[in-house]
Amino acid sequence: MKPLSRKLTFQIPLPTEEDARSDRDRVLDTLRPGFGRLEMDLSVTRMLYPAIRSAGGQITVTMLWQGEAWHLTRVEAGDTTAFHYGLAADLGSTSVTMELVDLNRGTVAARASRYNLQREYGDDILTRIFYGKDDPEHLLQLQAAAAETLRLLMAELSERSGVDASQCAAMVLAGNTAMVHFLLGLDAFPLFHSPYAPVTAAPGFVPAAELGLELMGPVFLYPARANYMGGDVLSGIVATGLGRSEGIRLFFDIGTNGELVAGCRDFLVAGAGAAGPALEGGVIRGGMCAGQGAVEHVSIRDDAVELEVIGGGVVRGICGSGIVDLIAELFLEDVLDFRGRLQPEASSRVAEVEGELAYRYVDGDRTADGRPLWFYESDIRRFLETKAAAWTMVSYLMEAVGMEFSDVEGFDVAGAFGTYIRWQSAVTVGLYPDLPKERVRCVGNASLEGARCLLLERSHLEELDKLLRRMDYIQYGAIPNFVETMQAAAAIPHLDLDRYPCVRQWREERRRARAQQKTDGQNTAS
Amino acid sequence: MKPLSRKLTFQIPLPTEEDARSDRDRVLDTLRPGFGRLEMDLSVTRMLYPAIRSAGGQITVTMLWQGEAWHLTRVEAGDTTAFHYGLAADLGSTSVTMELVDLNRGTVAARASRYNLQREYGDDILTRIFYGKDDPEHLLQLQAAAAETLRLLMAELSERSGVDASQCAAMVLAGNTAMVHFLLGLDAFPLFHSPYAPVTAAPGFVPAAELGLELMGPVFLYPARANYMGGDVLSGIVATGLGRSEGIRLFFDIGTNGELVAGCRDFLVAGAGAAGPALEGGVIRGGMCAGQGAVEHVSIRDDAVELEVIGGGVVRGICGSGIVDLIAELFLEDVLDFRGRLQPEASSRVAEVEGELAYRYVDGDRTADGRPLWFYESDIRRFLETKAAAWTMVSYLMEAVGMEFSDVEGFDVAGAFGTYIRWQSAVTVGLYPDLPKERVRCVGNASLEGARCLLLERSHLEELDKLLRRMDYIQYGAIPNFVETMQAAAAIPHLDLDRYPCVRQWREERRRARAQQKTDGQNTAS
């Protein structure tokens, strides 16, 4: 473990008539043999004299490796090496999560998460982009909201841990390109329209005060490879070690956008596309974010629906993992055909509602107003289109590098969605490839993890530089046969069922089970 | 002329699907072939998108050479290269002078000067040092006073020139070590007591905002070689070109302290000592700063005193150049002996006043209260002691490098004092060596000039690094035979009159003239 920051305590030589070097020179000259290029700015220079004087020359310096030089970020009197913390943050458009990391022990001392206060200016990123467009006043508001969110998290971490988070040596933050633009006070509008050139892709180390944060050290912002291949993905790649892997791995981050990176230590290709809010329950009627009252998991056997509801109690809607389960279960139960059409004759729960077929996945006795919840065919279609876009992206990328799924050693799925989704359901709907379960790994908030990894191991800075240079970014704008590929991928799990032997088998097992039950039922009845 | 800052206008390539590099990368990539290492911080990144968009990609960048890399300090829409200004400042403890420099033409567009507002916390530096000692609140006040003085000067320059000084590319500032400490908000107390180690000797480029200044570019502070060999002296050395000279030159800055540098392009030695306020008219009774009513020059012939008074009119006191004249004239007129004792028999103007001998240099008819002004023997002694300390410093330095005055190609005297002092008087009292007049050059505010030179020629940055490394700094603490040398130097012009053949000759001429006049008078009377 070689953390991004180091704390060193030593006795600086006191000045004499013969050696009246400045305090600054005496500190830098002492450190230089071990550390090479060193930088110290005015705010740290101001700490020198009081610190040196108050402890008879015994001081502790905090140094941060910034890629080309060590920067002194703090000078304290006496030996304070026992206190050595950093902050890791994932700046999401919905939620922001932060960790207080003990850099001496390599452990997480506290973690906190809260909604991004920017939601006041728009639930989704696009609304916020338009809110800030060409409007310096609004850009300031967006910046302040992000900063305030981070400040509140720091305060929460301080309270929970008893460690003053503002005394941390540095913060490493990962976020998508738009979120980073907002935090920097930059107009994110160019991210929205072709050719999607950001204002800056690699802001690097930024003084905390310039972001409106009170922190002893600077904030490092994970760089982006391109507009849709933001710092959050790069952070995830660092966390999963894809760029250091011997075998080929896939990294898939499913959120508002879907980002995919495939590769190993020899090559890296990346692509991204709008996965769409369908996967997050955004545009589905009754869809909701994972929270109190959301259907998280669904099992269906013989027309009986079994629900797992977050927090138990009354059902309010269905979140992403529930949607994937529901569609997978309907398909395996033959209530849904491979084109996503509901089969009224296969279930008493299918009915025409508001002019289209829908499936009653929650009965009235479990809702607050006594009305059942329906899942509509048009919602299923929307989900499948989004899934097809993601799949097309994946398959195009694999084709571009001449890979097949069987070549893939591991498949890392990032994001909260990836954590809660059932592997079998994801394979069934064709969201995951038909790979052995053990090759699929849910890596959770890989963006946050990558931020922590960099805090704890500074060599990742160099790795990042290499990753950015090596990574080929594929634009999906001009994919040949895009429509045909999409159409095939919009089927459940795919028009070419040979790609999904597992799903075929599972469906057959279900059919046999249903037939058996029917027989048993008839036998019992007779 | 290669100014510290450059402005360049160009069309940045617009992004395309194939080239969606960030704005930042497109600007840096365009410049890099010509400029190598480039830095751009967040505040400049924020200017990119609006500037690029509003002029269809035509932008003007301002770049500042900071010794190791070019730093982009500004991005503007369109072509603004016609506007290219910088600020040069001399931060003195009494007065602060600033120039607005046209970096396209190499000319001074406006100049302004005002008292340092820090005088509120003490007329002399020492009082201010004690005011700020161990007191962060007081240090803030001293910092704010220096910053406010600079702000007022910027405002004055803006008003006079019609050029907004806050839009300048940079400020280069020179000041002594204590003044620089105060401006940086640092405790200057260690400068006051042995071993005189400053907190920082080379703060370099500091963001203007950190100093409380509103300026597009940073502030460069001239580095110090040692406590008493401050940035003002280094700046003077750059201005006079001593470090580039083929022949040996001396640089002497007379003020509260006396700083001396001797050398050429092959070697450099420097020393400093407390010249003391005696030279500035500080501790002389009736002494005053050069200003309205101050006796600036004195001539004495045959007991008749001729005065040059600043502003004419009523006489209020005597300033430094007047003091040197007065002592020189009294010596040449044989009213003062080489030990600084007044000779009552030689002049009707010598009388015992307040228990000691004094010379009536101003009659009652020229003062406001009708009382004459006296110059006391004890004041003469104080002046000679200070002069002796300075001389000892010079001679020790010359001896240390094995030089004699005859080896010296030129003698540069800096400071307002040097500008107004008469060469003959300075040689007569032994303040200057007995060198031909043409080898003595009064360079005025060399500190300000050096600041301007660096603005206009960035290669001086590199020269400065070399100067600092090459310059041997001599401590006067342990000079052998200090007392003897001092005593010899306390004589007028020196105990060893052979060192001053000129002075011997002048005195003899005066004596002959007086004898002649006496003869003429007797002839006329008879």
mmCIF file with all atom_site columns, N, CA and C in Angstrom, chain A residues 15 22 31 73 143 160 162 177 192 231 244 280 282 311 365 373 390 437 446 452 471 474 481 500 519 523:
data_model
loop_
_atom_site.group_PDB
_atom_site.id
_atom_site.type_symbol
_atom_site.label_atom_id
_atom_site.label_alt_id
_atom_site.label_comp_id
_atom_site.label_asym_id
_atom_site.label_entity_id
_atom_site.label_seq_id
_atom_site.pdbx_PDB_ins_code
_atom_site.Cartn_x
_atom_site.Cartn_y
_atom_site.Cartn_z
_atom_site.occupancy
_atom_site.B_iso_or_equiv
_atom_site.pdbx_formal_charge
_atom_site.auth_seq_id
_atom_site.auth_comp_id
_atom_site.auth_asym_id
_atom_site.auth_atom_id
_atom_site.pdbx_PDB_model_num
ATOM 1  N N  . PRO A 1 15  ? 18.168  26.958  12.227  1.00 0.00 ? 15  PRO A N  1
ATOM 2  C CA . PRO A 1 15  ? 19.101  27.826  11.501  1.00 0.00 ? 15  PRO A CA 1
ATOM 3  C C  . PRO A 1 15  ? 20.268  28.256  12.388  1.00 0.00 ? 15  PRO A C  1
ATOM 4  N N  . SER A 1 22  ? 16.192  29.685  4.483   1.00 0.00 ? 22  SER A N  1
ATOM 5  C CA . SER A 1 22  ? 14.820  29.947  4.907   1.00 0.00 ? 22  SER A CA 1
ATOM 6  C C  . SER A 1 22  ? 14.200  28.666  5.466   1.00 0.00 ? 22  SER A C  1
ATOM 7  N N  . LEU A 1 31  ? 13.765  17.106  2.576   1.00 0.00 ? 31  LEU A N  1
ATOM 8  C CA . LEU A 1 31  ? 12.936  16.083  1.922   1.00 0.00 ? 31  LEU A CA 1
ATOM 9  C C  . LEU A 1 31  ? 13.454  15.704  0.538   1.00 0.00 ? 31  LEU A C  1
ATOM 10 N N  . THR A 1 73  ? 1.178   19.640  1.362   1.00 0.00 ? 73  THR A N  1
ATOM 11 C CA . THR A 1 73  ? -0.149  20.206  1.546   1.00 0.00 ? 73  THR A CA 1
ATOM 12 C C  . THR A 1 73  ? -0.374  20.670  2.974   1.00 0.00 ? 73  THR A C  1
ATOM 13 N N  . GLN A 1 143 ? -23.129 24.334  -9.260  1.00 0.00 ? 143 GLN A N  1
ATOM 14 C CA . GLN A 1 143 ? -21.839 24.090  -8.600  1.00 0.00 ? 143 GLN A CA 1
ATOM 15 C C  . GLN A 1 143 ? -22.028 24.070  -7.079  1.00 0.00 ? 143 GLN A C  1
ATOM 16 N N  . ARG A 1 160 ? -19.858 10.935  12.482  1.00 0.00 ? 160 ARG A N  1
ATOM 17 C CA . ARG A 1 160 ? -19.890 9.492   12.727  1.00 0.00 ? 160 ARG A CA 1
ATOM 18 C C  . ARG A 1 160 ? -18.568 8.949   13.242  1.00 0.00 ? 160 ARG A C  1
ATOM 19 N N  . GLY A 1 162 ? -15.832 10.874  14.405  1.00 0.00 ? 162 GLY A N  1
ATOM 20 C CA . GLY A 1 162 ? -15.059 11.664  15.355  1.00 0.00 ? 162 GLY A CA 1
ATOM 21 C C  . GLY A 1 162 ? -13.783 12.220  14.750  1.00 0.00 ? 162 GLY A C  1
ATOM 22 N N  . THR A 1 177 ? -19.028 12.697  -16.754 1.00 0.00 ? 177 THR A N  1
ATOM 23 C CA . THR A 1 177 ? -18.463 13.939  -17.293 1.00 0.00 ? 177 THR A CA 1
ATOM 24 C C  . THR A 1 177 ? -19.334 15.155  -16.968 1.00 0.00 ? 177 THR A C  1
ATOM 25 N N  . PHE A 1 192 ? -23.848 17.573  -24.532 1.00 0.00 ? 192 PHE A N  1
ATOM 26 C CA . PHE A 1 192 ? -25.175 17.085  -24.904 1.00 0.00 ? 192 PHE A CA 1
ATOM 27 C C  . PHE A 1 192 ? -25.344 16.954  -26.409 1.00 0.00 ? 192 PHE A C  1
ATOM 28 N N  . GLY A 1 231 ? -15.239 9.825   -15.728 1.00 0.00 ? 231 GLY A N  1
ATOM 29 C CA . GLY A 1 231 ? -14.337 9.479   -14.644 1.00 0.00 ? 231 GLY A CA 1
ATOM 30 C C  . GLY A 1 231 ? -14.878 8.354   -13.790 1.00 0.00 ? 231 GLY A C  1
ATOM 31 N N  . ARG A 1 244 ? -5.178  -4.459  -15.905 1.00 0.00 ? 244 ARG A N  1
ATOM 32 C CA . ARG A 1 244 ? -4.019  -5.236  -15.478 1.00 0.00 ? 244 ARG A CA 1
ATOM 33 C C  . ARG A 1 244 ? -4.255  -6.735  -15.660 1.00 0.00 ? 244 ARG A C  1
ATOM 34 N N  . GLU A 1 280 ? -33.757 1.765   -15.023 1.00 0.00 ? 280 GLU A N  1
ATOM 35 C CA . GLU A 1 280 ? -33.812 2.239   -13.637 1.00 0.00 ? 280 GLU A CA 1
ATOM 36 C C  . GLU A 1 280 ? -35.255 2.435   -13.166 1.00 0.00 ? 280 GLU A C  1
ATOM 37 N N  . GLY A 1 282 ? -37.431 4.268   -14.622 1.00 0.00 ? 282 GLY A N  1
ATOM 38 C CA . GLY A 1 282 ? -37.795 5.678   -14.789 1.00 0.00 ? 282 GLY A CA 1
ATOM 39 C C  . GLY A 1 282 ? -39.029 5.910   -15.641 1.00 0.00 ? 282 GLY A C  1
ATOM 40 N N  . GLY A 1 311 ? -38.351 -2.850  2.492   1.00 0.00 ? 311 GLY A N  1
ATOM 41 C CA . GLY A 1 311 ? -38.981 -2.380  3.721   1.00 0.00 ? 311 GLY A CA 1
ATOM 42 C C  . GLY A 1 311 ? -40.235 -3.154  4.076   1.00 0.00 ? 311 GLY A C  1
ATOM 43 N N  . ASP A 1 365 ? -54.851 -5.771  -2.575  1.00 0.00 ? 365 ASP A N  1
ATOM 44 C CA . ASP A 1 365 ? -54.729 -5.868  -1.118  1.00 0.00 ? 365 ASP A CA 1
ATOM 45 C C  . ASP A 1 365 ? -53.359 -5.469  -0.595  1.00 0.00 ? 365 ASP A C  1
ATOM 46 N N  . LEU A 1 373 ? -51.507 -3.044  -9.173  1.00 0.00 ? 373 LEU A N  1
ATOM 47 C CA . LEU A 1 373 ? -50.499 -2.446  -10.048 1.00 0.00 ? 373 LEU A CA 1
ATOM 48 C C  . LEU A 1 373 ? -50.352 -3.305  -11.287 1.00 0.00 ? 373 LEU A C  1
ATOM 49 N N  . ALA A 1 390 ? -28.327 -1.633  -25.528 1.00 0.00 ? 390 ALA A N  1
ATOM 50 C CA . ALA A 1 390 ? -27.149 -2.009  -24.745 1.00 0.00 ? 390 ALA A CA 1
ATOM 51 C C  . ALA A 1 390 ? -26.485 -3.239  -25.355 1.00 0.00 ? 390 ALA A C  1
ATOM 52 N N  . LYS A 1 437 ? -22.371 -18.534 -14.185 1.00 0.00 ? 437 LYS A N  1
ATOM 53 C CA . LYS A 1 437 ? -22.640 -17.549 -13.153 1.00 0.00 ? 437 LYS A CA 1
ATOM 54 C C  . LYS A 1 437 ? -21.366 -17.064 -12.462 1.00 0.00 ? 437 LYS A C  1
ATOM 55 N N  . ALA A 1 446 ? -18.431 0.631   -8.176  1.00 0.00 ? 446 ALA A N  1
ATOM 56 C CA . ALA A 1 446 ? -17.029 0.516   -8.586  1.00 0.00 ? 446 ALA A CA 1
ATOM 57 C C  . ALA A 1 446 ? -16.393 1.889   -8.697  1.00 0.00 ? 446 ALA A C  1
ATOM 58 N N  . ARG A 1 452 ? -11.349 5.099   -3.868  1.00 0.00 ? 452 ARG A N  1
ATOM 59 C CA . ARG A 1 452 ? -10.641 4.637   -2.680  1.00 0.00 ? 452 ARG A CA 1
ATOM 60 C C  . ARG A 1 452 ? -9.312  3.967   -3.052  1.00 0.00 ? 452 ARG A C  1
ATOM 61 N N  . MET A 1 471 ? -6.858  3.234   -24.363 1.00 0.00 ? 471 MET A N  1
ATOM 62 C CA . MET A 1 471 ? -8.258  2.900   -24.566 1.00 0.00 ? 471 MET A CA 1
ATOM 63 C C  . MET A 1 471 ? -8.793  3.421   -25.900 1.00 0.00 ? 471 MET A C  1
ATOM 64 N N  . ILE A 1 474 ? -15.055 3.677   -29.082 1.00 0.00 ? 474 ILE A N  1
ATOM 65 C CA . ILE A 1 474 ? -15.841 3.419   -30.285 1.00 0.00 ? 474 ILE A CA 1
ATOM 66 C C  . ILE A 1 474 ? -17.122 4.236   -30.276 1.00 0.00 ? 474 ILE A C  1
ATOM 67 N N  . ASN A 1 481 ? -25.599 -2.047  -39.989 1.00 0.00 ? 481 ASN A N  1
ATOM 68 C CA . ASN A 1 481 ? -26.680 -2.989  -39.616 1.00 0.00 ? 481 ASN A CA 1
ATOM 69 C C  . ASN A 1 481 ? -27.237 -2.719  -38.227 1.00 0.00 ? 481 ASN A C  1
ATOM 70 N N  . TYR A 1 500 ? -28.272 -18.448 -26.248 1.00 0.00 ? 500 TYR A N  1
ATOM 71 C CA . TYR A 1 500 ? -28.697 -18.554 -24.844 1.00 0.00 ? 500 TYR A CA 1
ATOM 72 C C  . TYR A 1 500 ? -29.167 -19.971 -24.506 1.00 0.00 ? 500 TYR A C  1
ATOM 73 N N  . THR A 1 519 ? -50.488 -32.319 -13.903 1.00 0.00 ? 519 THR A N  1
ATOM 74 C CA . THR A 1 519 ? -50.785 -33.737 -13.763 1.00 0.00 ? 519 THR A CA 1
ATOM 75 C C  . THR A 1 519 ? -51.090 -34.072 -12.301 1.00 0.00 ? 519 THR A C  1
ATOM 76 N N  . ASN A 1 523 ? -54.401 -35.437 -10.772 1.00 0.00 ? 523 ASN A N  1
ATOM 77 C CA . ASN A 1 523 ? -54.415 -36.686 -10.000 1.00 0.00 ? 523 ASN A CA 1
ATOM 78 C C  . ASN A 1 523 ? -55.064 -36.498 -8.640  1.00 0.00 ? 523 ASN A C  1
#
